[in-house]
Coordinates of C-alpha atoms and ligand atoms in Angstrom, one line a residue:
X193 CA 110.9 -57.4 -1.8
X194 CA 110.1 -53.4 -1.5
X195 CA 105.6 -52.6 -2.0
X196 CA 104.9 -49.7 -4.2
X197 CA 101.1 -48.0 -3.6
X198 CA 100.9 -46.0 -7.0
X199 CA 97.2 -43.2 -5.6
X200 CA 95.3 -42.8 -9.2
X201 CA 95.6 -45.1 -12.9
X202 CA 95.8 -41.8 -15.3
X203 CA 98.3 -42.5 -17.7
X204 CA 101.1 -41.6 -14.8
X205 CA 100.1 -43.5 -12.5
X206 CA 99.9 -46.1 -14.5
X207 CA 104.0 -45.4 -16.0
X208 CA 105.0 -45.2 -12.6
X209 CA 103.9 -48.0 -11.7
X210 CA 105.0 -50.0 -14.3
X211 CA 108.6 -48.1 -14.0
X212 CA 108.5 -49.3 -10.2
X213 CA 106.8 -52.8 -11.0
X214 CA 110.1 -52.9 -13.4
X215 CA 113.2 -52.0 -11.1
X216 CA 111.4 -55.4 -8.4
X217 CA 109.0 -53.2 -6.3
X218 CA 105.4 -55.2 -5.7
X219 CA 103.4 -52.7 -6.7
X220 CA 99.6 -51.5 -6.1
X221 CA 97.5 -49.3 -7.9
X222 CA 94.3 -48.0 -6.5
X223 CA 91.3 -46.5 -9.0
X224 CA 88.6 -43.7 -7.1
X225 CA 86.9 -45.0 -10.6
X226 CA 85.4 -47.9 -11.3
X227 CA 87.7 -48.1 -14.3
X228 CA 90.8 -46.8 -14.4
X229 CA 93.2 -45.3 -17.6
X230 CA 91.7 -41.7 -16.2
X231 CA 92.0 -39.4 -19.1
X232 CA 92.7 -42.2 -21.0
X233 CA 89.5 -44.3 -21.6
X234 CA 87.2 -44.2 -24.5
X235 CA 83.1 -45.8 -24.3
X236 CA 80.0 -46.2 -27.4
X237 CA 78.7 -42.8 -25.5
X238 CA 76.3 -41.8 -28.5
X239 CA 75.2 -44.3 -30.8
X240 CA 76.1 -48.7 -30.3
X241 CA 79.5 -48.9 -32.4
X242 CA 81.0 -45.9 -32.1
X243 CA 83.8 -45.6 -30.3
X244 CA 84.6 -42.2 -28.6
X245 CA 87.9 -40.8 -26.4
X246 CA 86.3 -40.0 -23.7
X247 CA 89.1 -37.4 -23.0
X248 CA 92.7 -37.6 -24.8
X249 CA 92.5 -37.9 -28.8
X250 CA 95.8 -37.0 -30.3
X251 CA 99.2 -38.1 -28.5
X252 CA 101.8 -36.5 -30.8
X253 CA 104.4 -36.6 -27.7
X254 CA 103.9 -40.0 -26.4
X255 CA 104.8 -41.6 -29.5
X256 CA 108.1 -41.2 -28.5
X257 CA 109.6 -40.7 -25.8
X258 CA 111.9 -41.2 -23.2
X259 CA 108.8 -43.9 -21.1
X260 CA 107.6 -45.8 -24.4
X261 CA 111.5 -45.8 -25.2
X262 CA 112.1 -48.2 -22.2
X263 CA 108.7 -50.1 -22.4
X264 CA 107.5 -51.6 -25.5
X265 CA 103.5 -51.5 -24.7
X266 CA 103.1 -52.1 -28.8
X267 CA 103.6 -56.1 -27.7
X268 CA 100.6 -55.0 -25.4
X269 CA 98.8 -53.9 -27.8
X270 CA 98.7 -50.7 -28.4
X271 CA 99.6 -49.5 -32.3
X272 CA 99.5 -45.5 -33.7
X273 CA 97.5 -44.4 -36.5
X274 CA 97.6 -40.7 -37.9
X275 CA 94.9 -38.9 -40.7
X276 CA 95.6 -37.6 -43.4
X277 CA 95.9 -34.3 -43.0
X278 CA 97.5 -33.8 -38.8
X279 CA 95.5 -30.4 -38.3
X280 CA 93.5 -27.8 -39.6
X281 CA 91.7 -24.3 -39.2
X282 CA 88.7 -23.4 -41.0
X283 CA 87.8 -19.6 -42.0
X284 CA 84.8 -17.8 -42.3
X285 CA 83.8 -18.3 -46.6
X286 CA 84.9 -21.8 -46.8
X287 CA 89.1 -21.3 -46.8
X288 CA 91.4 -22.2 -43.9
X289 CA 95.1 -23.8 -43.2
X290 CA 96.7 -27.1 -42.8
X291 CA 99.2 -28.8 -40.9
X292 CA 100.1 -31.5 -42.6
X293 CA 103.4 -34.1 -42.2
X294 CA 105.7 -32.0 -44.5
X295 CA 106.4 -29.0 -43.0
X296 CA 107.3 -28.1 -46.9
X297 CA 103.7 -29.0 -48.5
X298 CA 102.6 -26.4 -44.9
X299 CA 104.9 -24.7 -45.8
X300 CA 103.2 -23.6 -49.5
X301 CA 99.8 -22.8 -48.7
X302 CA 101.7 -19.3 -47.2
X303 CA 103.0 -17.7 -50.3
X304 CA 104.7 -14.9 -49.0
X305 CA 105.4 -16.0 -45.5
X306 CA 106.2 -19.5 -46.8
X307 CA 109.9 -18.8 -45.5
X308 CA 108.9 -18.0 -42.0
X309 CA 107.0 -20.4 -41.1
X310 CA 109.5 -22.9 -42.3
X311 CA 111.8 -21.1 -41.1
X312 CA 109.9 -21.5 -36.9
X313 CA 108.9 -25.5 -37.9
X314 CA 111.4 -26.2 -40.0
X315 CA 114.8 -26.4 -38.4
X316 CA 113.5 -27.7 -35.3
X317 CA 111.4 -30.8 -36.6
X318 CA 114.5 -33.0 -37.6
X319 CA 116.2 -32.5 -34.9
X320 CA 112.9 -33.3 -32.4
X321 CA 113.5 -35.9 -31.1
X322 CA 116.4 -34.8 -29.3
X323 CA 114.3 -31.9 -28.1
X324 CA 111.8 -33.5 -26.9
X325 CA 114.3 -35.0 -25.0
X326 CA 115.3 -31.9 -23.7
X327 CA 111.7 -30.4 -22.5
X328 CA 110.1 -33.4 -21.7
X329 CA 111.2 -33.7 -18.7
X330 CA 111.8 -30.9 -15.3
X331 CA 113.4 -27.7 -16.2
X332 CA 116.3 -27.6 -13.5
X333 CA 118.7 -29.6 -15.3
X334 CA 121.7 -28.9 -17.5
X335 CA 120.9 -29.2 -21.4
X336 CA 122.6 -32.0 -23.0
X337 CA 121.7 -30.2 -26.6
X338 CA 121.7 -26.4 -25.2
X339 CA 122.3 -25.2 -28.6
X340 CA 119.3 -27.4 -29.9
X341 CA 117.8 -26.5 -27.1
X342 CA 118.2 -22.5 -27.7
X343 CA 116.6 -22.3 -31.0
X344 CA 113.1 -24.2 -29.6
X345 CA 113.7 -22.0 -26.8
X346 CA 113.7 -18.6 -28.6
X347 CA 109.9 -18.4 -30.9
X348 CA 109.2 -20.6 -27.5
X349 CA 109.5 -17.7 -24.8
X350 CA 107.6 -15.5 -26.7
X351 CA 103.4 -14.4 -26.3
X352 CA 102.0 -16.3 -28.8
X353 CA 99.6 -13.2 -30.1
X354 CA 103.8 -11.9 -30.9
X355 CA 104.6 -15.5 -34.1
X356 CA 100.9 -14.5 -35.4
X357 CA 102.2 -11.0 -35.8
X358 CA 105.9 -11.9 -37.6
X359 CA 104.5 -15.2 -39.6
X360 CA 101.8 -11.9 -41.4
X361 CA 100.1 -14.5 -43.8
X362 CA 96.0 -13.5 -41.3
X363 CA 95.9 -17.6 -42.5
X364 CA 99.8 -19.0 -41.1
X365 CA 99.0 -16.7 -38.4
X366 CA 95.3 -19.0 -37.8
X367 CA 96.6 -21.8 -38.2
X368 CA 99.5 -20.9 -35.8
X369 CA 96.9 -19.7 -32.7
X370 CA 95.2 -22.5 -33.3
X371 CA 97.9 -25.6 -32.7
X372 CA 99.5 -22.6 -30.0
X373 CA 95.5 -22.8 -28.2
X374 CA 96.2 -25.8 -26.9
X375 CA 98.2 -24.2 -24.0
X376 CA 94.9 -23.2 -22.5
X377 CA 95.8 -19.7 -21.5
X378 CA 95.9 -16.0 -22.8
X379 CA 97.9 -16.0 -25.9
X380 CA 99.4 -12.1 -25.2
X381 CA 101.0 -14.1 -22.4
X382 CA 105.8 -14.5 -22.7
X383 CA 105.6 -18.6 -23.3
X384 CA 102.5 -19.1 -24.8
X385 CA 104.1 -19.5 -27.6
X386 CA 105.7 -23.2 -25.9
X387 CA 102.8 -25.3 -26.1
X388 CA 101.9 -24.3 -29.7
X389 CA 105.5 -24.7 -30.9
X390 CA 106.3 -28.4 -29.1
X391 CA 102.5 -29.1 -30.8
X392 CA 103.4 -28.2 -33.8
X393 CA 107.0 -29.8 -34.6
X394 CA 105.5 -32.8 -33.4
X395 CA 103.1 -32.9 -36.0
X396 CA 106.0 -32.6 -38.2
X397 CA 108.0 -34.6 -36.8
X398 CA 105.0 -37.6 -36.4
X399 CA 101.5 -36.3 -36.6
X400 CA 98.9 -36.9 -34.8
X401 CA 98.5 -40.1 -33.8
X402 CA 95.3 -41.7 -32.5
X403 CA 95.2 -44.9 -30.8
X404 CA 93.3 -47.7 -32.4
X405 CA 90.5 -49.0 -31.1
X406 CA 90.3 -46.3 -28.7
X407 CA 92.1 -43.8 -26.1
X408 CA 91.5 -46.9 -24.0
X409 CA 93.6 -49.2 -25.7
X410 CA 96.8 -46.8 -24.1
X411 CA 95.8 -47.6 -20.3
X412 CA 94.7 -51.5 -22.0
X413 CA 98.3 -52.1 -22.9
X414 CA 100.0 -50.4 -19.9
X415 CA 97.8 -51.8 -17.4
X416 CA 98.5 -55.7 -19.3
X417 CA 102.3 -54.8 -19.6
X418 CA 102.5 -53.5 -15.6
X419 CA 100.0 -57.0 -14.8
X420 CA 103.7 -58.9 -16.6
X421 CA 105.0 -57.9 -13.7
X422 CA 103.3 -58.8 -10.8
X423 CA 102.1 -55.1 -10.3
X424 CA 97.9 -55.2 -9.7
X425 CA 95.1 -51.8 -10.4
X426 CA 92.2 -51.8 -7.8
X427 CA 89.9 -49.9 -8.5
X428 CA 86.8 -48.2 -6.4
X429 CA 89.0 -47.1 -4.3
X430 CA 89.5 -43.1 -2.8
X431 CA 92.7 -42.9 -1.4
X432 CA 91.9 -39.9 0.6
X433 CA 94.9 -40.5 3.7
X434 CA 98.3 -42.4 4.6
X435 CA 96.7 -43.6 7.2
X436 CA 94.3 -46.4 5.3
X437 CA 97.9 -47.7 3.0
X438 CA 99.8 -50.9 4.9
X439 CA 103.0 -48.8 5.4
X440 CA 104.4 -49.3 1.7
X441 CA 108.1 -48.3 1.3
X442 CA 107.2 -45.2 -2.0
X443 CA 103.2 -43.8 -2.7
X444 CA 103.2 -42.1 -5.8
X445 CA 100.2 -39.5 -6.1
X446 CA 99.0 -39.2 -10.0
X447 CA 96.2 -36.7 -7.8
X448 CA 96.3 -32.8 -7.8
X449 CA 98.7 -31.5 -5.6
X450 CA 95.0 -29.8 -3.3
X451 CA 94.1 -34.0 -3.5
X452 CA 97.9 -34.4 -2.8
X453 CA 97.9 -31.8 0.3
X454 CA 94.7 -33.7 2.4
X455 CA 95.9 -37.0 1.2
X456 CA 98.6 -35.9 3.7
X457 CA 97.0 -33.7 5.6
X458 CA 99.9 -32.5 8.3
X459 CA 102.5 -34.9 7.6
X460 CA 104.2 -32.7 4.6
X461 CA 106.8 -29.5 5.2
X462 CA 103.7 -26.1 5.6
X463 CA 105.9 -23.8 2.9
X464 CA 105.1 -27.2 0.3
X465 CA 101.6 -27.3 1.9
X466 CA 100.7 -23.9 1.0
X467 CA 101.6 -24.2 -2.3
X468 CA 99.9 -27.4 -2.8
X469 CA 97.0 -25.6 -1.7
X470 CA 98.5 -22.4 -3.9
X471 CA 98.4 -24.4 -7.2
X472 CA 97.0 -22.7 -10.1
X473 CA 94.3 -24.1 -12.2
X474 CA 93.1 -23.4 -15.6
X475 CA 89.9 -22.3 -17.9
X476 CA 87.5 -25.3 -18.1
X477 CA 86.4 -27.9 -21.1
X478 CA 82.7 -28.3 -22.2
X479 CA 83.0 -31.7 -24.1
X480 CA 80.0 -32.4 -26.9
X481 CA 80.2 -36.5 -28.7
X482 CA 78.1 -36.6 -32.1
X483 CA 77.7 -39.4 -33.9
X484 CA 77.6 -37.6 -37.5
X485 CA 76.0 -40.0 -40.4
X486 CA 78.4 -39.1 -44.0
X487 CA 81.5 -37.2 -41.3
X488 CA 80.8 -33.0 -40.8
X489 CA 80.9 -30.6 -44.3
X490 CA 83.5 -29.2 -44.1
X491 CA 83.6 -26.2 -46.8
X492 CA 87.8 -25.5 -46.2
X493 CA 88.0 -29.5 -47.8
X494 CA 91.5 -30.3 -46.1
X495 CA 89.5 -30.6 -42.9
X496 CA 87.1 -33.1 -43.9
X497 CA 91.4 -35.2 -43.6
X498 CA 92.3 -34.1 -40.6
X499 CA 92.2 -35.1 -37.2
X500 CA 90.8 -32.5 -35.5
X501 CA 90.2 -29.1 -36.4
X502 CA 90.7 -25.9 -34.4
X503 CA 87.0 -24.1 -34.8
X504 CA 87.4 -20.1 -33.6
X505 CA 88.0 -18.0 -36.9
X506 CA 90.8 -15.6 -37.3
X507 CA 93.2 -16.0 -35.6
X508 CA 92.1 -12.9 -33.1
X509 CA 89.6 -14.5 -32.3
X510 CA 90.8 -16.8 -31.1
X511 CA 93.1 -14.6 -28.9
X512 CA 89.8 -13.0 -28.7
X513 CA 87.7 -15.8 -26.9
X514 CA 90.9 -17.8 -24.4
X515 CA 91.4 -14.1 -23.5
X516 CA 87.7 -14.2 -21.7
X517 CA 87.4 -17.4 -21.2
X518 CA 91.0 -16.9 -19.1
X519 CA 88.6 -14.4 -17.4
X520 CA 86.4 -16.2 -16.6
X521 CA 83.5 -14.9 -19.5
X522 CA 81.8 -16.8 -20.7
X523 CA 82.4 -16.4 -25.1
X524 CA 79.4 -16.6 -27.4
X525 CA 82.2 -17.9 -30.1
X526 CA 84.3 -20.0 -28.2
X527 CA 87.3 -21.8 -29.1
X528 CA 87.0 -25.5 -29.9
X529 CA 88.9 -28.8 -30.7
X530 CA 86.8 -31.4 -32.7
X531 CA 88.1 -35.0 -32.9
X532 CA 87.4 -36.8 -35.5
X533 CA 89.6 -39.8 -34.5
X534 CA 88.1 -42.1 -37.3
X535 CA 89.7 -41.0 -39.9
X536 CA 93.5 -42.8 -38.8
X537 CA 91.0 -45.2 -36.9
X538 CA 87.8 -46.1 -39.5
X539 CA 86.8 -48.9 -37.7
X540 CA 86.0 -46.6 -34.3
X541 CA 82.4 -46.2 -37.0
X542 CA 79.5 -48.5 -38.0
X543 CA 79.1 -47.8 -42.1
X544 CA 78.8 -44.4 -42.6
X545 CA 78.1 -43.3 -39.2
X546 CA 80.8 -41.8 -37.6
X547 CA 81.8 -40.6 -34.0
X548 CA 83.9 -37.1 -33.4
X549 CA 84.8 -35.8 -29.5
X550 CA 84.7 -32.1 -29.9
X551 CA 84.9 -29.7 -26.8
X552 CA 85.5 -26.2 -26.0
X553 CA 87.5 -23.9 -23.9
X554 CA 84.7 -22.5 -20.8
X555 CA 85.9 -20.1 -17.8
X556 CA 86.6 -23.1 -15.0
X557 CA 83.9 -23.8 -13.0
X558 CA 81.5 -23.0 -15.8
X559 CA 78.2 -24.0 -14.8
X560 CA 76.0 -23.6 -18.1
X561 CA 75.0 -25.2 -21.4
X562 CA 77.2 -25.0 -24.1
X563 CA 76.0 -27.4 -26.6
X564 CA 74.8 -25.6 -29.4
X565 CA 77.2 -22.7 -29.6
X566 CA 79.5 -26.0 -30.2
X567 CA 76.7 -26.6 -32.7
X568 CA 76.6 -23.3 -33.7
X569 CA 80.8 -23.1 -34.8
X570 CA 80.9 -26.4 -36.3
X571 CA 78.2 -24.8 -38.4
X572 CA 79.3 -21.7 -39.3
X573 CA 82.4 -23.5 -41.4
X574 CA 81.0 -26.5 -42.0
X575 CA 76.8 -25.5 -43.3
X576 CA 74.6 -28.6 -43.1
X577 CA 76.5 -30.4 -40.0
X578 CA 73.4 -29.9 -37.6
X579 CA 71.1 -31.7 -40.0
X580 CA 73.5 -34.9 -39.8
X581 CA 73.6 -35.0 -35.8
X582 CA 71.8 -38.2 -35.1
X583 CA 72.4 -38.6 -31.2
X584 CA 75.2 -36.2 -29.0
X585 CA 76.2 -36.6 -25.8
X586 CA 77.3 -33.7 -23.5
X587 CA 79.8 -33.9 -20.9
X588 CA 78.9 -30.7 -18.7
X589 CA 82.3 -29.0 -16.5
X590 CA 80.4 -30.2 -13.0
X591 CA 80.4 -33.8 -15.1
X592 CA 84.1 -33.6 -16.1
X593 CA 85.4 -31.6 -12.9
X594 CA 83.0 -35.5 -10.6
X595 CA 84.4 -38.2 -12.9
X596 CA 88.4 -37.4 -12.7
X597 CA 89.6 -34.8 -9.2
X598 CA 92.3 -34.1 -11.3
X599 CA 90.1 -31.9 -13.5
X600 CA 89.4 -29.9 -10.4
X601 CA 86.5 -27.2 -11.7
X602 CA 87.4 -28.6 -15.7
X603 CA 91.0 -28.4 -15.7
X604 CA 90.8 -31.0 -18.1
X605 CA 95.4 -29.9 -17.7
X606 CA 95.9 -30.5 -14.2
X607 CA 97.9 -26.9 -14.2
X608 CA 97.3 -23.5 -15.3
X609 CA 99.9 -23.1 -17.8
X610 CA 101.4 -19.3 -16.3
X611 CA 104.8 -19.1 -17.1
X612 CA 105.3 -19.7 -13.6
X613 CA 103.8 -23.0 -13.5
X614 CA 104.9 -24.5 -17.6
X615 CA 108.5 -23.8 -15.2
X616 CA 107.9 -25.3 -12.1
X617 CA 105.3 -27.7 -11.5
X618 CA 104.6 -28.4 -8.9
X619 CA 105.6 -25.6 -7.3
X620 CA 110.1 -24.8 -7.4
X621 CA 112.0 -27.2 -6.3
X622 CA 114.6 -28.8 -7.7
X623 CA 112.8 -33.2 -7.2
X624 CA 108.7 -30.8 -8.4
X625 CA 107.6 -34.9 -7.6
X626 CA 109.4 -34.5 -4.1
X627 CA 105.8 -34.0 -1.9
X628 CA 108.0 -32.8 1.4
X629 CA 106.6 -35.9 2.7
X630 CA 109.9 -39.1 2.7
X631 CA 108.5 -41.7 0.4
X632 CA 105.9 -40.1 -1.1
X633 CA 105.6 -38.1 -4.7
X634 CA 103.2 -36.7 -7.3
X635 CA 103.6 -37.9 -10.1
X636 CA 100.3 -36.2 -12.2
X637 CA 100.4 -34.2 -15.0
X638 CA 100.5 -31.8 -12.6
X639 CA 104.4 -32.4 -13.3
X640 CA 106.6 -32.0 -15.5
X641 CA 106.5 -31.9 -17.9
X642 CA 102.8 -31.6 -17.5
X643 CA 99.5 -32.5 -19.7
X644 CA 99.4 -35.0 -22.0
X645 CA 98.3 -38.8 -22.0
X646 CA 102.5 -40.3 -22.7
X647 CA 102.7 -41.2 -19.4
X648 CA 105.9 -38.9 -19.1
X649 CA 104.6 -37.1 -15.4
X650 CA 104.8 -40.9 -14.0
X651 CA 108.3 -42.6 -15.4
X652 CA 110.3 -39.2 -13.9
X653 CA 108.0 -39.2 -10.7
X654 CA 109.3 -43.0 -10.1
X655 CA 112.2 -43.4 -10.6
X656 CA 112.5 -40.0 -8.5
X657 CA 111.6 -42.0 -5.9
X658 CA 113.2 -45.1 -7.0
X659 CA 116.9 -42.9 -6.4
X660 CA 115.8 -42.3 -3.2
X661 CA 114.4 -45.6 -2.5
X662 CA 118.3 -47.5 -3.0
X663 CA 119.6 -44.4 -1.5
X664 CA 118.0 -45.9 2.1
X665 CA 115.1 -42.7 2.3
X666 CA 111.2 -44.1 1.8
X667 CA 108.8 -44.2 5.2
X668 CA 109.4 -47.1 6.5
X669 CA 113.2 -46.1 6.5
X670 CA 111.5 -42.5 8.2
X671 CA 109.4 -44.3 10.6
X672 CA 113.0 -47.0 12.2
X673 CA 114.4 -43.9 11.9
X674 CA 111.5 -42.0 14.2
X675 CA 112.1 -44.8 16.3
X676 CA 115.5 -45.5 16.7
X677 CA 115.4 -41.8 17.3
X678 CA 112.6 -41.9 20.3
X679 CA 114.5 -45.0 21.2
X680 CA 117.6 -43.4 22.2
X681 CA 116.2 -40.1 23.5
Ligands
FAD990 C1 88.3 -33.6 -22.6 C2 89.5 -34.2 -22.7 C3 90.5 -34.2 -23.9 C4 92.1 -33.9 -23.5 N1 93.1 -34.4 -24.4 C5 94.0 -34.6 -24.7 C6 94.1 -35.8 -26.6 O1 94.1 -35.1 -27.7 N2 95.9 -35.3 -26.1 C7 96.3 -35.3 -25.1 O2 97.5 -36.1 -25.2 N3 95.8 -35.4 -24.0 C8 94.5 -34.6 -23.3 N4 93.9 -35.2 -22.2 C9 94.7 -34.8 -21.1 C10 95.3 -35.9 -20.8 O3 94.2 -36.5 -20.5 C11 95.7 -35.4 -19.8 O4 96.6 -35.1 -19.0 C12 96.3 -37.3 -18.9 O5 95.4 -38.3 -18.4 C13 96.6 -36.7 -17.2 O6 97.2 -38.3 -17.1 P1 97.4 -38.2 -15.6 O7 98.5 -39.6 -15.5 O8 97.8 -37.3 -14.8 O9 96.0 -37.8 -14.5 P2 94.3 -39.1 -15.2 O10 94.3 -39.6 -16.8 O11 93.7 -37.6 -14.9 O12 93.8 -40.1 -13.7 C14 94.2 -39.4 -12.8 C15 93.1 -41.2 -12.2 O13 93.9 -40.9 -11.1 C16 92.4 -41.5 -10.3 N5 92.6 -40.9 -8.6 C17 92.7 -39.2 -9.3 N6 92.2 -39.0 -7.1 C18 92.8 -40.1 -6.8 C19 92.3 -40.5 -4.7 N7 92.3 -39.4 -3.9 N8 91.7 -41.8 -4.7 C20 92.4 -42.5 -6.1 N9 92.4 -42.1 -7.8 C21 92.1 -40.8 -7.6 C22 91.1 -39.9 -11.2 O14 89.8 -40.9 -11.0 C23 92.6 -40.2 -12.6 O15 92.1 -42.3 -12.5 C24 92.8 -34.5 -22.0 C25 92.2 -35.1 -21.0 C26 90.6 -34.3 -21.4 C27 90.0 -33.5 -20.3

């Protein structure tokens, strides 16, 4: 029986392990932290009984994809639930805009710009299953559905600020810029619309669901499935060198490219090692979890029913905040994502005390304390919020980076979403999962299709490893080859 080792138990590491185990390999996952799950963890960090997501909260791209269609996590306890309103964007003076499941209901808020909103999201929402199949894999492939992909690709290729101007209506522009800002990248650059188009369309197609019981139920279901296939997860084990591993046939690294270069030190071709060392990380997050009595009193009523609230004000304020964080300046009014998961999953609350998970976009490696800025931004659109806070818990940027070494400098997307890294991640290669070392693959969110708790990076990386293994490639195979060559020389 062939053996596989996966380093790291984030959703991609677990998806890779499941894919290898389902192919008949004996699989062990080695995790540095005491608790498995990487970016899919939950804990009662403010008040006992309130369930907070420590990292991923909303999962629009995890619901229906190549991995979820192949492996039934529902059979292992995973359930999704979407909030009444998918995301909202409050503006000063109690106004705002909201994204509903229906494209028409969303467009109808925008008066004369309704037609433009429908043009942006309407036609691609119905075809999104096929389109998502194309972009949720390495970019270098022959598309099966070129026409719908082109309909998606044209707005995706534009700077998000161009799309905002084209939408005309300020509320539509703000709603759009808020979703585009998930890219953690200046919104004036080419391809800065790509993530906004994907997440905005997914909101209409699938909603932005939470995992019932907390995001930790995603990793729990994945581990249960892995164990049912004979795999195991070992925690408290940091891997720093390939030599620590007992010559498995395949190794998948759910790590940052830099950490992978360290683990493979001296074994990678120099050009690949250099590409890994030069891999660029983006801005960071600063998290504050709140226990709030009676919920946040948003002035814009639909925000009280929304799972995610994008907080920054007008479209130009979002653009300015993202430009500043990218340039290393901490904005006085940062862009926030505020998660109200309990609206989809009421059991996470305790009576009238509800959990809220917020984070601000801050510069990479930010060392300051942004808690008050987060509170002030929410208070600006929800007067009276401060008086309702019963407890809070901060995870500063440095803590995010030390809790999980994949989040280099606090970059929760495991790599900047620059145009180059959106297309070629982590380096320009036909097989982006290959590390240049036989049998060893990178499978983290630093590979296609990038960040998110969807498991697709791990799934594709494991399939790449399995194909190579079938053809006879792997560390054991290459070691055997080496010894045969040495013996014959
Ligand atoms: C605050 C925050 C909010 C987020 N919100 C969302 C969201 O709403 N929706 C969404 O889809 N995504 C969200 N994300 C991103 C999502 O969590 C990540 O993209 C996803 O978890 C990446 O999965 P991964 O398997 O690549 O890596 P990770 O989940 O980061 O897991 C990597 C694992 O590998 C371990 N590891 C690393 N190096 C080693 C080593 N050398 N030896 C052993 N173990 C090692 C780490 O300890 C970690 O457990 C968020 C992340 C954060 C932090």
